PDB file of C-alpha atoms in Angstrom:
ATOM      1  CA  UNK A   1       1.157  -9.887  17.199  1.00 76.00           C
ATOM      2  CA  UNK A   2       3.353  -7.521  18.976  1.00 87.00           C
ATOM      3  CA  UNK A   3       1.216  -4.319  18.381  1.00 92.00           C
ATOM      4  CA  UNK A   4       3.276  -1.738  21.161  1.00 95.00           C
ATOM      5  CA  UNK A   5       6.718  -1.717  22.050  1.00 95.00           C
ATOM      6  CA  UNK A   6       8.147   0.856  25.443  1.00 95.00           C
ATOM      7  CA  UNK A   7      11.838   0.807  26.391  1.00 96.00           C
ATOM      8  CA  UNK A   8      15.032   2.556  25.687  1.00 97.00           C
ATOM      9  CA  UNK A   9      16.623   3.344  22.592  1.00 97.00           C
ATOM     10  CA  UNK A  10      20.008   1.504  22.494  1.00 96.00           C
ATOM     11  CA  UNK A  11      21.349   1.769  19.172  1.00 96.00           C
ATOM     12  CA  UNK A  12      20.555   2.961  15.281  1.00 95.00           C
ATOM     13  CA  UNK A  13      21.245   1.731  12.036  1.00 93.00           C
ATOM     14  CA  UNK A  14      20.316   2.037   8.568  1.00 92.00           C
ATOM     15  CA  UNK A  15      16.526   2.567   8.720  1.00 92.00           C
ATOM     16  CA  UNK A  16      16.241   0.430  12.367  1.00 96.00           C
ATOM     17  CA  UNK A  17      16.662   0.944  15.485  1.00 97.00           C
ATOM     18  CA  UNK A  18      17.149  -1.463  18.471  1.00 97.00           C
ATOM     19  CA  UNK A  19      14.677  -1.156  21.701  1.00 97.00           C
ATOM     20  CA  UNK A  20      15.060  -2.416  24.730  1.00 97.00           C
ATOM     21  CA  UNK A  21      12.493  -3.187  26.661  1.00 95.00           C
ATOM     22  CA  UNK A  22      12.588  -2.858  30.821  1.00 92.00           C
ATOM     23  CA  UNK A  23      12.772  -6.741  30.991  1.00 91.00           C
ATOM     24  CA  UNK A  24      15.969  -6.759  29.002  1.00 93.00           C
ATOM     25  CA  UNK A  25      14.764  -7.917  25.330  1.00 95.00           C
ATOM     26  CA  UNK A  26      16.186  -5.921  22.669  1.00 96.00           C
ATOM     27  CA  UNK A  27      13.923  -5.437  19.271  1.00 96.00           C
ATOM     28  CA  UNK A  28      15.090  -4.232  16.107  1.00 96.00           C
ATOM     29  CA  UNK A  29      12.184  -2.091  14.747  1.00 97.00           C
ATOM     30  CA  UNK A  30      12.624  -0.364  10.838  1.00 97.00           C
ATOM     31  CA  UNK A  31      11.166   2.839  11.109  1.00 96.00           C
ATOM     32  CA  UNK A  32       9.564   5.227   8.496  1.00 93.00           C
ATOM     33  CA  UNK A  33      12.343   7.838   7.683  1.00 92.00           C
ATOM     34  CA  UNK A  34      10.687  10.943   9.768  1.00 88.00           C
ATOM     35  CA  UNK A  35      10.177   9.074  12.899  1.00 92.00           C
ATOM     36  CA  UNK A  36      14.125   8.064  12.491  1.00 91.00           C
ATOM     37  CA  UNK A  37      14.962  11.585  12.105  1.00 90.00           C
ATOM     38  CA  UNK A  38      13.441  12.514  15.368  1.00 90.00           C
ATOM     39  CA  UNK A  39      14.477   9.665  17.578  1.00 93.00           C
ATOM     40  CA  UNK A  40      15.717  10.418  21.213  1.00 92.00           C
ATOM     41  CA  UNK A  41      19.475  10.064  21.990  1.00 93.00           C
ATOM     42  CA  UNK A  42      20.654   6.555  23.030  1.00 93.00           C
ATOM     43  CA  UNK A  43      19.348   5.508  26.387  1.00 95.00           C
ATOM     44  CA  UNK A  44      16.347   7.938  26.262  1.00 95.00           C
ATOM     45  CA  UNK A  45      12.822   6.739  26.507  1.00 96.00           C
ATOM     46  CA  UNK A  46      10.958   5.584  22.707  1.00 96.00           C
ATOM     47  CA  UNK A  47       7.962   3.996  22.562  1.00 96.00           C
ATOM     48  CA  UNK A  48       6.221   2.964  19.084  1.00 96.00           C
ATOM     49  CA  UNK A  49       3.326   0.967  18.227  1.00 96.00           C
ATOM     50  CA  UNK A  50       4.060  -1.805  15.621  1.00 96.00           C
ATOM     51  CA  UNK A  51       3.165  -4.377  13.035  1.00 96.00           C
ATOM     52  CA  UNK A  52       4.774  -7.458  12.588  1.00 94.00           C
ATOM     53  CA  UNK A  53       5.474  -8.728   8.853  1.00 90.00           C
ATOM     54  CA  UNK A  54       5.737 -12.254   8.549  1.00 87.00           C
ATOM     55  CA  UNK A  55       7.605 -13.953   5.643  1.00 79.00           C
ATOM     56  CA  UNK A  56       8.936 -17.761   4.924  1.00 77.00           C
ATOM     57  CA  UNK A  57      12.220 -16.346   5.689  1.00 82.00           C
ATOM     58  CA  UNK A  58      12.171 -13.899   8.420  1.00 83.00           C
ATOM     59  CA  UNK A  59      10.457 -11.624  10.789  1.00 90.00           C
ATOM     60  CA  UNK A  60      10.078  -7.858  10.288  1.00 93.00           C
ATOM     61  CA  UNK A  61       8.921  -5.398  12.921  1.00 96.00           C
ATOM     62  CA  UNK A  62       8.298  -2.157  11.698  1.00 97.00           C
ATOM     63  CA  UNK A  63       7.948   0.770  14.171  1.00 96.00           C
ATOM     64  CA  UNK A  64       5.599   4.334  14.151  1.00 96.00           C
ATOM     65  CA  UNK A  65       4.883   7.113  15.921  1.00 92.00           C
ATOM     66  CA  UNK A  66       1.633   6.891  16.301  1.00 93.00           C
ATOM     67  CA  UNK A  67      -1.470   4.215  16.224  1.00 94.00           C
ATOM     68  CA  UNK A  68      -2.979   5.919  12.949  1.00 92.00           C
ATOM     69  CA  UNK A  69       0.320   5.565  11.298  1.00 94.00           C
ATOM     70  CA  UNK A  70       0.183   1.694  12.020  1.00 95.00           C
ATOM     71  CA  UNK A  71      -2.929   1.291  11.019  1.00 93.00           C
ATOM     72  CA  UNK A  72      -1.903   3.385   7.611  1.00 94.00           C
ATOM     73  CA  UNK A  73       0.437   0.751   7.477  1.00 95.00           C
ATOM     74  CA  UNK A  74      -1.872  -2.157   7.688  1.00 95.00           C
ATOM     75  CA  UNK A  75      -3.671  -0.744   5.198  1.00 94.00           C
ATOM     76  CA  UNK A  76      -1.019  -0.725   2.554  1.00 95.00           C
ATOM     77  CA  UNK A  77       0.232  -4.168   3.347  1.00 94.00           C
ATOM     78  CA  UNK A  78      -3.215  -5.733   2.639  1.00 93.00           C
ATOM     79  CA  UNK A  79      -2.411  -3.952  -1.291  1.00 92.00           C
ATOM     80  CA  UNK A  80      -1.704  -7.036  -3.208  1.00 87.00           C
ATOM     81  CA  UNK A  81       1.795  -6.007  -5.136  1.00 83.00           C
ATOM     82  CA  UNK A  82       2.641  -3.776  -1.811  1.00 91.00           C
ATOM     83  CA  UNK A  83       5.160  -5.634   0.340  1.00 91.00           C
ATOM     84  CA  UNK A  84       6.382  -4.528   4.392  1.00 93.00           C
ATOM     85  CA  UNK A  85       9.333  -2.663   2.959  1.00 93.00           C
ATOM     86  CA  UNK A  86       7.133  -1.062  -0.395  1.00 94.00           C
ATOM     87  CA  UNK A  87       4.781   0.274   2.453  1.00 95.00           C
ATOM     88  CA  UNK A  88       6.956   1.665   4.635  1.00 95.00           C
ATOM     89  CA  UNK A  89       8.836   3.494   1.610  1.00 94.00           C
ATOM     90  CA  UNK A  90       5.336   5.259   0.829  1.00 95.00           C
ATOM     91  CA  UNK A  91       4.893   6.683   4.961  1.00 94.00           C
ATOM     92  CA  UNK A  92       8.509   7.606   4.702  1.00 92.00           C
ATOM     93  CA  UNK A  93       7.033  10.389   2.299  1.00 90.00           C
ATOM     94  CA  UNK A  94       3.076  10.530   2.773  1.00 91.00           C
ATOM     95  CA  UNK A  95       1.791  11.039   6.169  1.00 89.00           C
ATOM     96  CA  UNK A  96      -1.765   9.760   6.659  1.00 89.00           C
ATOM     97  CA  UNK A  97      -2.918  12.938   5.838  1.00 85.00           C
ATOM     98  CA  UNK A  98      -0.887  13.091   2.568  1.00 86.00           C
ATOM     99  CA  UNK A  99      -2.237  10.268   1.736  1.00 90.00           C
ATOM    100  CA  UNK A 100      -6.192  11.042   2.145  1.00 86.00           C
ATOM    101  CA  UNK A 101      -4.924  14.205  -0.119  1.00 84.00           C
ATOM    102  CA  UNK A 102      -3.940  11.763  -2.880  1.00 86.00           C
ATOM    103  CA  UNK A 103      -6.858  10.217  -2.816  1.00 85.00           C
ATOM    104  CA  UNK A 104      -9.013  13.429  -2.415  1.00 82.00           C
ATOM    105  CA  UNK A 105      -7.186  14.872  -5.452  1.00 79.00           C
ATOM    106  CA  UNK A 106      -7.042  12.066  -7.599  1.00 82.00           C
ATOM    107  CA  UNK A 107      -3.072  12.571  -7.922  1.00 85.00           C
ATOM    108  CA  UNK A 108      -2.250   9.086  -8.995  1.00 89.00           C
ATOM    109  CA  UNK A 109       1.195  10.293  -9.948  1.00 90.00           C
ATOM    110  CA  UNK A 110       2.214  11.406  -6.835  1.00 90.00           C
ATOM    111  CA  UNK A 111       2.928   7.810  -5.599  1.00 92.00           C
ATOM    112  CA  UNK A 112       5.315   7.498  -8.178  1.00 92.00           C
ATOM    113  CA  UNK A 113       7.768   9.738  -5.688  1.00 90.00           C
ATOM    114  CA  UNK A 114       8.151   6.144  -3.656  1.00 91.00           C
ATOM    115  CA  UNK A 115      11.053   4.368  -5.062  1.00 87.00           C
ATOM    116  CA  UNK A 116       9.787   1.353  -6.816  1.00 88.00           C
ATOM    117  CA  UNK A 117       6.793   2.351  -7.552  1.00 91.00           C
ATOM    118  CA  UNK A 118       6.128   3.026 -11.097  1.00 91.00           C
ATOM    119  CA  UNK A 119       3.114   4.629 -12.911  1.00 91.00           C
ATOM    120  CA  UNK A 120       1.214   0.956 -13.501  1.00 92.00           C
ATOM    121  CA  UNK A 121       1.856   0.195  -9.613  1.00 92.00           C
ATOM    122  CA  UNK A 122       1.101   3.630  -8.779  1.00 92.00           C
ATOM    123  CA  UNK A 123      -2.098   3.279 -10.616  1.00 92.00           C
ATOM    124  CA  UNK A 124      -3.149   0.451  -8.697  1.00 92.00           C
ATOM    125  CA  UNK A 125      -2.015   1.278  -5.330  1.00 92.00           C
ATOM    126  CA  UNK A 126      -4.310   4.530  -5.630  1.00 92.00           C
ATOM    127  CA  UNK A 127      -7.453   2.359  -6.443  1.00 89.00           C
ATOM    128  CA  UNK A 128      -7.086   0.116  -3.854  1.00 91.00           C
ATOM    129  CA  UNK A 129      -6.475   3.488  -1.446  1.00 90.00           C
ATOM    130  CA  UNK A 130      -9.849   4.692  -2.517  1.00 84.00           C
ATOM    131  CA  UNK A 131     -11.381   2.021  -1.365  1.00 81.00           C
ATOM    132  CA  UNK A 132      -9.689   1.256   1.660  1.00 84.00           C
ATOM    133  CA  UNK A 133      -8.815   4.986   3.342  1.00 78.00           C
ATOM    134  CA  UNK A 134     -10.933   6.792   5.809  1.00 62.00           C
ATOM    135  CA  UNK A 135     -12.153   8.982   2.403  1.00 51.00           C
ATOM    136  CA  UNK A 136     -14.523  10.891   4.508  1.00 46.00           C
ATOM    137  CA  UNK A 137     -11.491  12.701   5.784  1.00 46.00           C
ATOM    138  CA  UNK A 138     -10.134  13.358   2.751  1.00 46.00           C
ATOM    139  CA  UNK A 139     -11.501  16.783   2.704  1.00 44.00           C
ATOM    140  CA  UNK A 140      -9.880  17.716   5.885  1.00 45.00           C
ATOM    141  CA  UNK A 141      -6.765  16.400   4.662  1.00 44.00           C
ATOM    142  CA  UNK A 142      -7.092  18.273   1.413  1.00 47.00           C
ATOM    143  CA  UNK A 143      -7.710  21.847   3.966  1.00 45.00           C
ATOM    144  CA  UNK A 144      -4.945  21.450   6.019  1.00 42.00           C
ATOM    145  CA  UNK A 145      -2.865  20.838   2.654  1.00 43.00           C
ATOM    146  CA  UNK A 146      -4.008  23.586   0.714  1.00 47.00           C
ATOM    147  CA  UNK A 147      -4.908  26.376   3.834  1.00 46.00           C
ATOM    148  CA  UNK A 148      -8.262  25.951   3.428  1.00 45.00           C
ATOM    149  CA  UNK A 149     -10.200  25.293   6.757  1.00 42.00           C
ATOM    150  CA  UNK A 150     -12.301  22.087   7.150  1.00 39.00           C
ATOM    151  CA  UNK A 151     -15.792  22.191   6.920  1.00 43.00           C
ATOM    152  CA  UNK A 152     -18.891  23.070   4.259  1.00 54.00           C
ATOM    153  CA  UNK A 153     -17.735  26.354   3.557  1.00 75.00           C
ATOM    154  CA  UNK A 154     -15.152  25.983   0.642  1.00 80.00           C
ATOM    155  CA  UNK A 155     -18.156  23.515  -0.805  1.00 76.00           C
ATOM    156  CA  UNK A 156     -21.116  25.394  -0.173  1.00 76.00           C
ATOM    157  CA  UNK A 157     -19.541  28.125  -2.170  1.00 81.00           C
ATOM    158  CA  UNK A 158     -18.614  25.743  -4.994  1.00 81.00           C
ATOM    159  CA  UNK A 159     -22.158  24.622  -4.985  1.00 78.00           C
ATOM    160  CA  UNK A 160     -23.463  28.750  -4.792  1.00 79.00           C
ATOM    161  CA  UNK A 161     -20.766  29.478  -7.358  1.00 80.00           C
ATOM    162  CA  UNK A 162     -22.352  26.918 -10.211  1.00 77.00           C
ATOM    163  CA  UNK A 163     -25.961  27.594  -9.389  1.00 72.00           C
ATOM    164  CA  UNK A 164     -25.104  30.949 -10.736  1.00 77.00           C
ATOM    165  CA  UNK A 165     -23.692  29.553 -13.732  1.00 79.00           C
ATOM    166  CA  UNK A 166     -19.677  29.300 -12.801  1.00 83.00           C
ATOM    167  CA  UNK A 167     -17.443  26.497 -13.553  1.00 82.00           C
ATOM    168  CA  UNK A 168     -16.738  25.443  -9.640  1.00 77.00           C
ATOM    169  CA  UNK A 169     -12.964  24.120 -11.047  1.00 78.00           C
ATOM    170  CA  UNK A 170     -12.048  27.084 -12.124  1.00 82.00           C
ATOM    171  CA  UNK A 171     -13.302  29.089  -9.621  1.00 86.00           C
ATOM    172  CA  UNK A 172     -11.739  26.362  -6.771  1.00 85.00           C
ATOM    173  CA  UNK A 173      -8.234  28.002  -6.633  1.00 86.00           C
ATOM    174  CA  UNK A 174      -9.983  31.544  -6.469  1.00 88.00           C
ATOM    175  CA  UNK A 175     -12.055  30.167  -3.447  1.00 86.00           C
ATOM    176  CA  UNK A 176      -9.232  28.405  -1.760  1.00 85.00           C
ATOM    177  CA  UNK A 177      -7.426  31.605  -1.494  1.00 85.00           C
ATOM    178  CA  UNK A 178      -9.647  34.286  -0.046  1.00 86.00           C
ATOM    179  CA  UNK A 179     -10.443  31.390   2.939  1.00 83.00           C
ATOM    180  CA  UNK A 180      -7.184  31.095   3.377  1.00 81.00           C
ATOM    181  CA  UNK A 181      -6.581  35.151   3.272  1.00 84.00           C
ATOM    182  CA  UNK A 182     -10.065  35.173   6.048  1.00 83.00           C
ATOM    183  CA  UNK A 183     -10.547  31.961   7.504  1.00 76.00           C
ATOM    184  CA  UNK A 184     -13.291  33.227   9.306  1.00 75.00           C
ATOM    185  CA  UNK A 185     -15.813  34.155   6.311  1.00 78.00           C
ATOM    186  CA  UNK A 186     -19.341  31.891   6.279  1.00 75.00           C
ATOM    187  CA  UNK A 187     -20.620  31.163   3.274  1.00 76.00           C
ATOM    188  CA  UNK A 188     -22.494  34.275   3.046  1.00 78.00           C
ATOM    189  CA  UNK A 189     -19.299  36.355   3.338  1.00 79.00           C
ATOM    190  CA  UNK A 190     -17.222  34.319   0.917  1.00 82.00           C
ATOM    191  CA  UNK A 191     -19.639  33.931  -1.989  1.00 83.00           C
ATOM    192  CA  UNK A 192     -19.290  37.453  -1.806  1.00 83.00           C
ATOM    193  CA  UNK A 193     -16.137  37.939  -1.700  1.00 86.00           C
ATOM    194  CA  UNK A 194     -15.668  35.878  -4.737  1.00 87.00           C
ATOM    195  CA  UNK A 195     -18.210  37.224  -6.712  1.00 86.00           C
ATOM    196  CA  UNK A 196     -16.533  40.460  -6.208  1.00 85.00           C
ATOM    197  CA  UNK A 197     -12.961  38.983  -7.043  1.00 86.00           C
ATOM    198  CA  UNK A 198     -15.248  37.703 -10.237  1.00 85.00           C
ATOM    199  CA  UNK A 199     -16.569  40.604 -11.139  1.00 81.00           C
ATOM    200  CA  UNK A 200     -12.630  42.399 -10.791  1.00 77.00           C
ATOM    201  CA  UNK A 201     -10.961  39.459 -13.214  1.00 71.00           C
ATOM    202  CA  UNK A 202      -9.321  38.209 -10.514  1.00 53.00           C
ATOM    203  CA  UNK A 203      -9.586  34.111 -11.207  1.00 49.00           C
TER     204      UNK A 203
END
């Protein structure tokens, strides 16, 4: 498996590149469409970790900038229905991150942005994601989505929120916003601050 490639970019095309290691062999790595955008000029140094797809007819490397991307990767691959090419078409749009917010939101339909992916496909990719994603860190993917810092807070205050009798959905957005207004409130301060905003109309 050829995990880690260092060397010198020597050419780009399409979605590939072409690496050159110091010992002189050239590879020809496809590349998720944000780490092509920010490629170094031609003869700078580029090193990517990589996964090697293996078919009856050919082998694929595919290149990323960085180890949890790969492993993002590996994950998709291992989606029955999700071939080298499908995969790398879904991180050419969703980061890691991105995708831990997909799963954290249960927005099934966002997959359906990957070209040739449709709802069915979309439906079962997302399944398999739930079950195969670092879903603990789904909530931190969710803050740094929404502006919401990571952590009990925005929770806790859900939790205050319906022992008091309100619907924590609806009161979610209302939340979401004053932490990302004062990022520094405890859960003290916010639960405040919302029952305030309650009190005002302000959901």
């Amino acid at each position: 498996m050829i995990a880690y490639l260092e060397g010198r970019l020597a050419e780009i095309w399409g979605n590939a590149c072409l690496i050159v290691t110091e010992g002189g062999v050239g590879y020809e790595v496809a590349l998720p469409a944000h780490t092509l955008a920010s490629l170094p000029g031609r003869g700078e140094p580029l090193a990517l970790y990589t996964s090697l797809a293996v078919r009856e007819d050919a082998l694929e490397l595919f290149g990323f900038a960085t180890f949890e991307e790969r492993q993002t990767f590996e994950v998709l691959v291992s989606i029955s229905k999700v071939g080298a090419r499908t995969a790398l078409g879904i991180l050419s749009i969703f980061r890691p991150d991105d995708l831990r917010r997909v799963v954290f939101e249960d927005d099934v339909l966002a997959l359906t942005r990957v070209s040739g992916i449709g709802k069915k496909t979309a439906e079962h990719v997302f399944l398999e994601l739930k079950y195969k994603l670092k879903v603990e860190d789904a909530p931190q993917a969710a803050a740094l989505t929404t502006g919401v810092r990571p952590g009990s807070v925005f929770r806790d205050v859900l939790d205050g929120l319906g022992n008091l009798g309100y619907e924590p959905d609806e009161c979610a957005p209302l939340v979401k916003k004053l932490l990302h207004e004062e990022p520094d409130l405890d859960v003290t301060g916010a639960l405040r601050a919302t029952l305030k905003a309650l009190a005002k109309g302000k959901v």
